[in-house]
Coordinates of C-alpha atoms and ligand atoms in Angstrom, one line a residue:
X1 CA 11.0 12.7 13.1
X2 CA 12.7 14.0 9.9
X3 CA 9.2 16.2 9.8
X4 CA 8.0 18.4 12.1
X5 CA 4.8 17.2 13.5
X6 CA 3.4 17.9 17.1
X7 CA 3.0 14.3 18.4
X8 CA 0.1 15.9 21.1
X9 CA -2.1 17.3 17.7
X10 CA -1.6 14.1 16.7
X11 CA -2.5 12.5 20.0
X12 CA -5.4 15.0 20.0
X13 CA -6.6 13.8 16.6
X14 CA -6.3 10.0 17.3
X15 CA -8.1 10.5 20.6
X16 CA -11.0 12.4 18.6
X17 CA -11.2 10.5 15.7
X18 CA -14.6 9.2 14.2
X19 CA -13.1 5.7 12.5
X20 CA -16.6 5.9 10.9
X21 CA -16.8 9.2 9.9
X22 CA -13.6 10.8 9.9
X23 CA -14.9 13.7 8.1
X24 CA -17.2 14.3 10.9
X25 CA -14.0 13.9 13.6
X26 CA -13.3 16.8 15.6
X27 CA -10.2 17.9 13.4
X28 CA -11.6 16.7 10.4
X29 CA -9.9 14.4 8.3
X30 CA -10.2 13.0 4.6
X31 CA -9.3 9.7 3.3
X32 CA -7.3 10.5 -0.1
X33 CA -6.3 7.0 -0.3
X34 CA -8.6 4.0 -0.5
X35 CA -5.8 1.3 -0.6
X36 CA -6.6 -2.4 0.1
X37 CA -5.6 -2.9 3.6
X38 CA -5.1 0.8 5.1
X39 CA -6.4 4.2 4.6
X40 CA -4.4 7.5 4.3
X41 CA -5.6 10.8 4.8
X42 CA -5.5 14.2 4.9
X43 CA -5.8 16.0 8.5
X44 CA -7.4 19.3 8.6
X45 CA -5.4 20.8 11.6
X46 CA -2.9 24.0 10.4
X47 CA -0.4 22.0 11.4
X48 CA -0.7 19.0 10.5
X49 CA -2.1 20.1 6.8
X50 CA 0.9 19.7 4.6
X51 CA 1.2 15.8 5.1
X52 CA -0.2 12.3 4.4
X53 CA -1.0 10.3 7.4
X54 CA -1.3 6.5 6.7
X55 CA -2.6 5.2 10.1
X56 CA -1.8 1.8 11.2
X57 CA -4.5 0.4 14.3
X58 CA -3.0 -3.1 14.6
X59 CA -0.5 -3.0 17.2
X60 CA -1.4 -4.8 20.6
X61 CA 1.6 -2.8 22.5
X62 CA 4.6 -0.5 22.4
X63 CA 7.5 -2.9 21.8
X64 CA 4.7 -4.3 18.9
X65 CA 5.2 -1.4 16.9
X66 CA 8.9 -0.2 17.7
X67 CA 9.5 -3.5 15.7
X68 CA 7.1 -2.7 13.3
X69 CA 9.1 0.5 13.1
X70 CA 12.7 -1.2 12.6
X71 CA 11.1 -3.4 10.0
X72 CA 9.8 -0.4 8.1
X73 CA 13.0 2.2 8.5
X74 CA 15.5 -1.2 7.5
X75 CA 12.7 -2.3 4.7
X76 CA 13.3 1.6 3.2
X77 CA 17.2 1.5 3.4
X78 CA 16.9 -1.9 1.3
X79 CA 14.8 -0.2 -1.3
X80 CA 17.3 2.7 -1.2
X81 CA 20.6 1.5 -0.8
X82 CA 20.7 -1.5 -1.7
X83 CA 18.2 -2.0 -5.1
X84 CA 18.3 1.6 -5.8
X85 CA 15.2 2.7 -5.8
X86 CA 14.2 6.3 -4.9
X87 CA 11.8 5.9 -1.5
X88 CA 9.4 9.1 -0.9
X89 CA 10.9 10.2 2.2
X90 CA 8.8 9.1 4.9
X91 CA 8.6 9.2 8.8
X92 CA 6.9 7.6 11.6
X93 CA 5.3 7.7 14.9
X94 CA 3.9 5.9 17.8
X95 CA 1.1 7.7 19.0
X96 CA -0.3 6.1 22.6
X97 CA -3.5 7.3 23.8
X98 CA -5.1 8.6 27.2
X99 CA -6.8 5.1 27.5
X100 CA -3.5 3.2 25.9
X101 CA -4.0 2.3 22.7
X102 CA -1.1 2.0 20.7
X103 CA -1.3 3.3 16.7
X104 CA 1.1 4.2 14.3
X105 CA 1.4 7.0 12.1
X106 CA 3.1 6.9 8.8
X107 CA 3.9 10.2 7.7
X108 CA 5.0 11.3 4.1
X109 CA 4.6 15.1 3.0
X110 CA 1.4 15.8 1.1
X111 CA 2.0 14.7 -2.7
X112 CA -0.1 16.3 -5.4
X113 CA -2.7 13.9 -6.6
X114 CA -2.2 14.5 -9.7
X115 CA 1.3 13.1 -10.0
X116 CA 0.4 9.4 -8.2
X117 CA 1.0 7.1 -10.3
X118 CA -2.4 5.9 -11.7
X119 CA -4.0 9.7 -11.8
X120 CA -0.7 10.6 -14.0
X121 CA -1.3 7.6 -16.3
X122 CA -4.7 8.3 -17.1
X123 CA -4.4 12.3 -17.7
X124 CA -0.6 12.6 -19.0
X125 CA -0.3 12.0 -22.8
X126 CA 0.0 8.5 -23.9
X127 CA 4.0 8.9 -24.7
X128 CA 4.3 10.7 -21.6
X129 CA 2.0 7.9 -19.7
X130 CA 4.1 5.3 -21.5
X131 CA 7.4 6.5 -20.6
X132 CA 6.6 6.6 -16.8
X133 CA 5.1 2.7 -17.1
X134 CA 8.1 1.6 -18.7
X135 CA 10.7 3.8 -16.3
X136 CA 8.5 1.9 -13.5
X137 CA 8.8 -1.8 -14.7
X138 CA 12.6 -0.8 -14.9
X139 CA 12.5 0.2 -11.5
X140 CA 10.6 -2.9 -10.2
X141 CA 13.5 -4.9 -12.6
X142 CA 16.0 -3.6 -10.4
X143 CA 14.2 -5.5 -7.2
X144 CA 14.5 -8.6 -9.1
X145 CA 18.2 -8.1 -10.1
X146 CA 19.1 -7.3 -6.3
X147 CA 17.4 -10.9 -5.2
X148 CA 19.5 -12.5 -8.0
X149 CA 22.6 -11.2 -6.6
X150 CA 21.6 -11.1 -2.6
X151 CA 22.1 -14.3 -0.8
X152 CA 20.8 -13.6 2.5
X153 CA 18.1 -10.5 2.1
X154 CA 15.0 -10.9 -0.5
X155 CA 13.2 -8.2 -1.2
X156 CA 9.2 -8.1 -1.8
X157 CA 8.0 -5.0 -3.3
X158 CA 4.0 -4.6 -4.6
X159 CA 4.1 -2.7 -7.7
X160 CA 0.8 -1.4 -8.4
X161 CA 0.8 2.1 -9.8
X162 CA -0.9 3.9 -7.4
X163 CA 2.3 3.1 -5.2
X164 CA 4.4 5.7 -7.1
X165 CA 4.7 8.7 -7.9
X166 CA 5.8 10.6 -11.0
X167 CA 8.7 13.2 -9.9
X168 CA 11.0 15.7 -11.8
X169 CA 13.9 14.7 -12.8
X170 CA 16.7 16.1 -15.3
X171 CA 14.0 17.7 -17.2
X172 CA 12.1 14.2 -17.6
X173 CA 9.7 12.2 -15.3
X174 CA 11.1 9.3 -12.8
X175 CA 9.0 6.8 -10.7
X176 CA 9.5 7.3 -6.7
X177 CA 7.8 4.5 -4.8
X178 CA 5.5 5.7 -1.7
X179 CA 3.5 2.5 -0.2
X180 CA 6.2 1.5 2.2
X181 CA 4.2 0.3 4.7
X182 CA 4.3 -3.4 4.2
X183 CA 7.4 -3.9 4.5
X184 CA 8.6 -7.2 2.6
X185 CA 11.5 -8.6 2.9
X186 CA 12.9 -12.2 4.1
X187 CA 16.5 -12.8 5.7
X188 CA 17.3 -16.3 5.5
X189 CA 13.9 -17.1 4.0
X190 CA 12.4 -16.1 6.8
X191 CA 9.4 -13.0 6.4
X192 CA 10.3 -10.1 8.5
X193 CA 7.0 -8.4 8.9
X194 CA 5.0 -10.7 10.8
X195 CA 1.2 -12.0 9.3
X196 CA -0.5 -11.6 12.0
X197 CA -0.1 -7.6 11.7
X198 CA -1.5 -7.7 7.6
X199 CA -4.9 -9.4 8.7
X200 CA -5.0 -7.7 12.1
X201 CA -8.4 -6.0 10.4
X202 CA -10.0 -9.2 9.6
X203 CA -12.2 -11.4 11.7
X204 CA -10.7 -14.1 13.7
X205 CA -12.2 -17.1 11.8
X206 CA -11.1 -15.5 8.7
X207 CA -7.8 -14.4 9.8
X208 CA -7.0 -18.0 10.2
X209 CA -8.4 -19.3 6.6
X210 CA -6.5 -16.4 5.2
X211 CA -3.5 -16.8 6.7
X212 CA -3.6 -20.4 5.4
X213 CA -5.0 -20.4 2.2
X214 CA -3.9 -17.0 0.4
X215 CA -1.4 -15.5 2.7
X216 CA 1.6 -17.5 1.3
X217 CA 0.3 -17.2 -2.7
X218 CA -0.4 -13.5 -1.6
X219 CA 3.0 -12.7 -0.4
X220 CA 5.3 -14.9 -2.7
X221 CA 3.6 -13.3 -6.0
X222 CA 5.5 -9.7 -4.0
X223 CA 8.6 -11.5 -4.6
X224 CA 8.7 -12.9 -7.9
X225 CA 9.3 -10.3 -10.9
X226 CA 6.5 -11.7 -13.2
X227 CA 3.9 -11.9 -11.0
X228 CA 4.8 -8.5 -9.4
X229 CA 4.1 -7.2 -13.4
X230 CA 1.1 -9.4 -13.8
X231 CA -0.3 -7.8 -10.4
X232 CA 0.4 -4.4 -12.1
X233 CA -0.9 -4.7 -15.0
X234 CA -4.2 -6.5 -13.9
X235 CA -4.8 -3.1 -11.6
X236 CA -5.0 -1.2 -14.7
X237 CA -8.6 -2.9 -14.8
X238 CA -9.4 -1.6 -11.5
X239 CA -7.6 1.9 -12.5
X240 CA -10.5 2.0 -15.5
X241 CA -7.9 2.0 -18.1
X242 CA -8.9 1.4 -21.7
X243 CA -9.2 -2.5 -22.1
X244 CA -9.2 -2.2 -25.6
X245 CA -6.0 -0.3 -26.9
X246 CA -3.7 1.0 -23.7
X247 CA -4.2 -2.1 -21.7
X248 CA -3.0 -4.0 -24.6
X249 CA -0.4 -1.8 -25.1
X250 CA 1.4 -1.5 -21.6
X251 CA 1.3 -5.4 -21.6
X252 CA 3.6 -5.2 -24.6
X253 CA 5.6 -2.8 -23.1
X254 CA 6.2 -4.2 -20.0
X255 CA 7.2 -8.1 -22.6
X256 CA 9.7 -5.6 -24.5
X257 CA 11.1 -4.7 -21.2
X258 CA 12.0 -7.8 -19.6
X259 CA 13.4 -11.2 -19.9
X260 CA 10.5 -13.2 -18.7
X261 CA 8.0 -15.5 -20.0
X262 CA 5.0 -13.5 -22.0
X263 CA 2.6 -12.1 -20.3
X264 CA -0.9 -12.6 -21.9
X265 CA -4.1 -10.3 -22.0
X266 CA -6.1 -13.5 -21.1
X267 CA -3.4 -14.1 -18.2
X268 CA -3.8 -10.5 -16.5
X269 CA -7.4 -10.6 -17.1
X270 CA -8.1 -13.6 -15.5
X271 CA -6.0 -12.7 -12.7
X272 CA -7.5 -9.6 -12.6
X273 CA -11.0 -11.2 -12.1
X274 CA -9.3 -13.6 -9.7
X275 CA -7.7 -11.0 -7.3
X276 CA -11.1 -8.7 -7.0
X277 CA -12.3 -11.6 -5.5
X278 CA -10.4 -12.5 -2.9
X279 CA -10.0 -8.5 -2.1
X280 CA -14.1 -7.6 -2.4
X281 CA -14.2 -11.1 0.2
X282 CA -11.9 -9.9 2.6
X283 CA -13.5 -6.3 2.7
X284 CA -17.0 -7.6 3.2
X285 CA -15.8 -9.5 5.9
X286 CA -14.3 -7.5 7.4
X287 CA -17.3 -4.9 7.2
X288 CA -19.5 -7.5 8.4
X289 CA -17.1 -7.6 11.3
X290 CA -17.0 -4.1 11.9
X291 CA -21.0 -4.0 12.5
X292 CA -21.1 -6.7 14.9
X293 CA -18.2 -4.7 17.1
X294 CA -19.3 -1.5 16.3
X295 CA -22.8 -1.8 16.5
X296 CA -24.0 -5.1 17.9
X297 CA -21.0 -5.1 20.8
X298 CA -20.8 -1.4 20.6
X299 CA -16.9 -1.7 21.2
X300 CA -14.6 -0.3 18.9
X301 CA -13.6 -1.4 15.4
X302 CA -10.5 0.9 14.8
X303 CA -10.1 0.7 11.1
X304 CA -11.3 2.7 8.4
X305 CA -12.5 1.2 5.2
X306 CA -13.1 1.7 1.7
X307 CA -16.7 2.1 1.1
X308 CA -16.7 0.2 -2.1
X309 CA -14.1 -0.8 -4.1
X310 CA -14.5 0.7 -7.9
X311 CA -14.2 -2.0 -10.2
Ligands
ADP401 N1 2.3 11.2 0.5 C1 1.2 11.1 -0.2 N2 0.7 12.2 -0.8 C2 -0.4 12.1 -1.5 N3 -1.2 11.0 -1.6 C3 -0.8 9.9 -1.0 C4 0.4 9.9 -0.2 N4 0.6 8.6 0.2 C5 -0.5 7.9 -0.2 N5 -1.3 8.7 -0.9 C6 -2.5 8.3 -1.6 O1 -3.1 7.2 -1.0 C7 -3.1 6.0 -1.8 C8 -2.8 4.8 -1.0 O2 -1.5 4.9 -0.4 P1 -0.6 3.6 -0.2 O3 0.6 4.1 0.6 O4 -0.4 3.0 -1.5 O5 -1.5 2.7 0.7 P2 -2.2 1.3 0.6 O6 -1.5 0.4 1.4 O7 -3.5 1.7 1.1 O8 -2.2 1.0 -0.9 C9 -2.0 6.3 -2.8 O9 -2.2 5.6 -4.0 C10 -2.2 7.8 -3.0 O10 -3.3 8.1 -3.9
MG402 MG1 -0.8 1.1 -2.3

């Protein structure tokens, strides 16, 4: 661990924790991030206080996540050395429980919320707000360079801005990126991270008419620079920017910026509608899901989800 965290607080907290309530847990805990597919939170233990946890339920056993682990630590090296972008430093651990469960702990240290991407768009000034958009397409530019040039490795990256955060730098502002834990990348074509750990949360049924019907669309757009913009931009919707001037505005921006075909208001908006879809589908299912094995089965349902999605 490149932080110092207790693994047995955590092992404490993980044994104690209400997936339903974690606020209600016996260390307490807050969910400050209500991302798609995992939750991160803040755990109110003296120790453990200073850091973002992103908690990953979906391994079936300890070799499971050790790869999981390698995938993640080589997926950030990539990023770093290779494409050159600047990684939030971030550190993981395997936590195993009394009874054996297996979960995995992302750790990053506690950013201010204020400089996370989307919350720094909305209350920085527009040329301020402007200048971090544009230093961010540049950094997502980069991905798409490295691809051109790499033979064997590919590298996926989702873009959205709520995955970066706004940092000091030479008396300016610079984009780090902080989701790291789906770690895309292919080596001879082939997808390192395996599917089965993205839908581990869903039901069975679903899982499988996921996995055939949007998994491939959902991870090739990760890979391919206009889309990876087009997915941005469209989560300005969700992120309640103004539709009517800034929206607009960043689309031009992001045209300016790069050599690719135009991107259209009617495009992102469209895919906008598109993508909340598919996302509000797979959340009510999986909620759905969650009370028949919570409360119907009474077994566990270990993952924590967004109570609605603000569109
Ligand atoms: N290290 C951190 N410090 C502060 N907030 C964080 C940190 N990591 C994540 N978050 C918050 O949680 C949100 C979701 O985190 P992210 O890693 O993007 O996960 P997801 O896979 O759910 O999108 C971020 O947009 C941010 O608001
Ligand atoms: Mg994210």
């Amino acid at each position: 661990m490149k932080f110092n965290i207790n693994p047995l607080v955590l092992k404490e907290f993980e044994e104690n924790l209400n997936v339903l309530e974690p606020e209600k847990s016996s260390i307490p805990a807050r969910v400050i991030g209500l991302g798609e597919i995992s939750s991160v939170f803040v755990i109110d233990h003296i120790e453990l206080k200073d850091y973002a946890f992103k908690r990953l339920p979906i391994f079936s056993n300890q070799k499971e996540a050790e790869e999981y682990e390698k995938i993640l630590k080589e997926y950030i090296n990539i990023l770093e050395s290779g494409v050159g972008i600047k990684v939030v430093q971030t550190d993981g651990t395997i936590v195993k429980t009394s009874d054996g469960r297996i979960v995995y702990y992302l750790v990053q240290e506690l950013l201010p919320q204020e400089s996370i991407g989307n919350k720094f768009i909305k209350n920085a000034d527009r040329t301020s707000a402007i200048d971090f958009f544009k230093k961010v397409i540049r950094e997502l530019a980069k991905v798409e360079d490295f691809n051109k040039k790499s033979e064997k490795i590919k590298v996926g990256i989702d873009g959205q801005i709520s995955n970066w955060v706004a940092f000091r730098k030479d008396h300016g502002i610079a984009p780090a990126y902080l989701d790291v834990s789906t770690p895309l990348y292919r080596k001879d074509g082939k997808e390192m991270l395996k599917a089965d750990l993205i839908l581990k949360s869903a039901p069975p049924i679903l899982k499988q008419i996921l996995k055939f019907l949007f998994l491939k669309e959902v991870l090739d757009r990760y890979y391919d620079l206009r889309l990876i913009i087009i997915d941005l931009l469209a989560n300005l919707f969700k992120e309640k920017l103004d539709e009517n001037e800034f929206i607009p505005e960043l689309i031009q921006v992001a045209n300016k910026e790069l050599h690719i075909k135009k991107i259209t208001f009617d495009e992102v908006k469209a895919y906008y509608k598109k993508d909340a879809f598919i996302w509000e589908l797979f959340l009510s299912s999986r909620k759905f899901y969650r009370f028949v094995k919570a409360k119907v089965f009474r077994s566990r349902y270990d993952f924590i989800l967004p109570e609605k999605i603000e569109r």
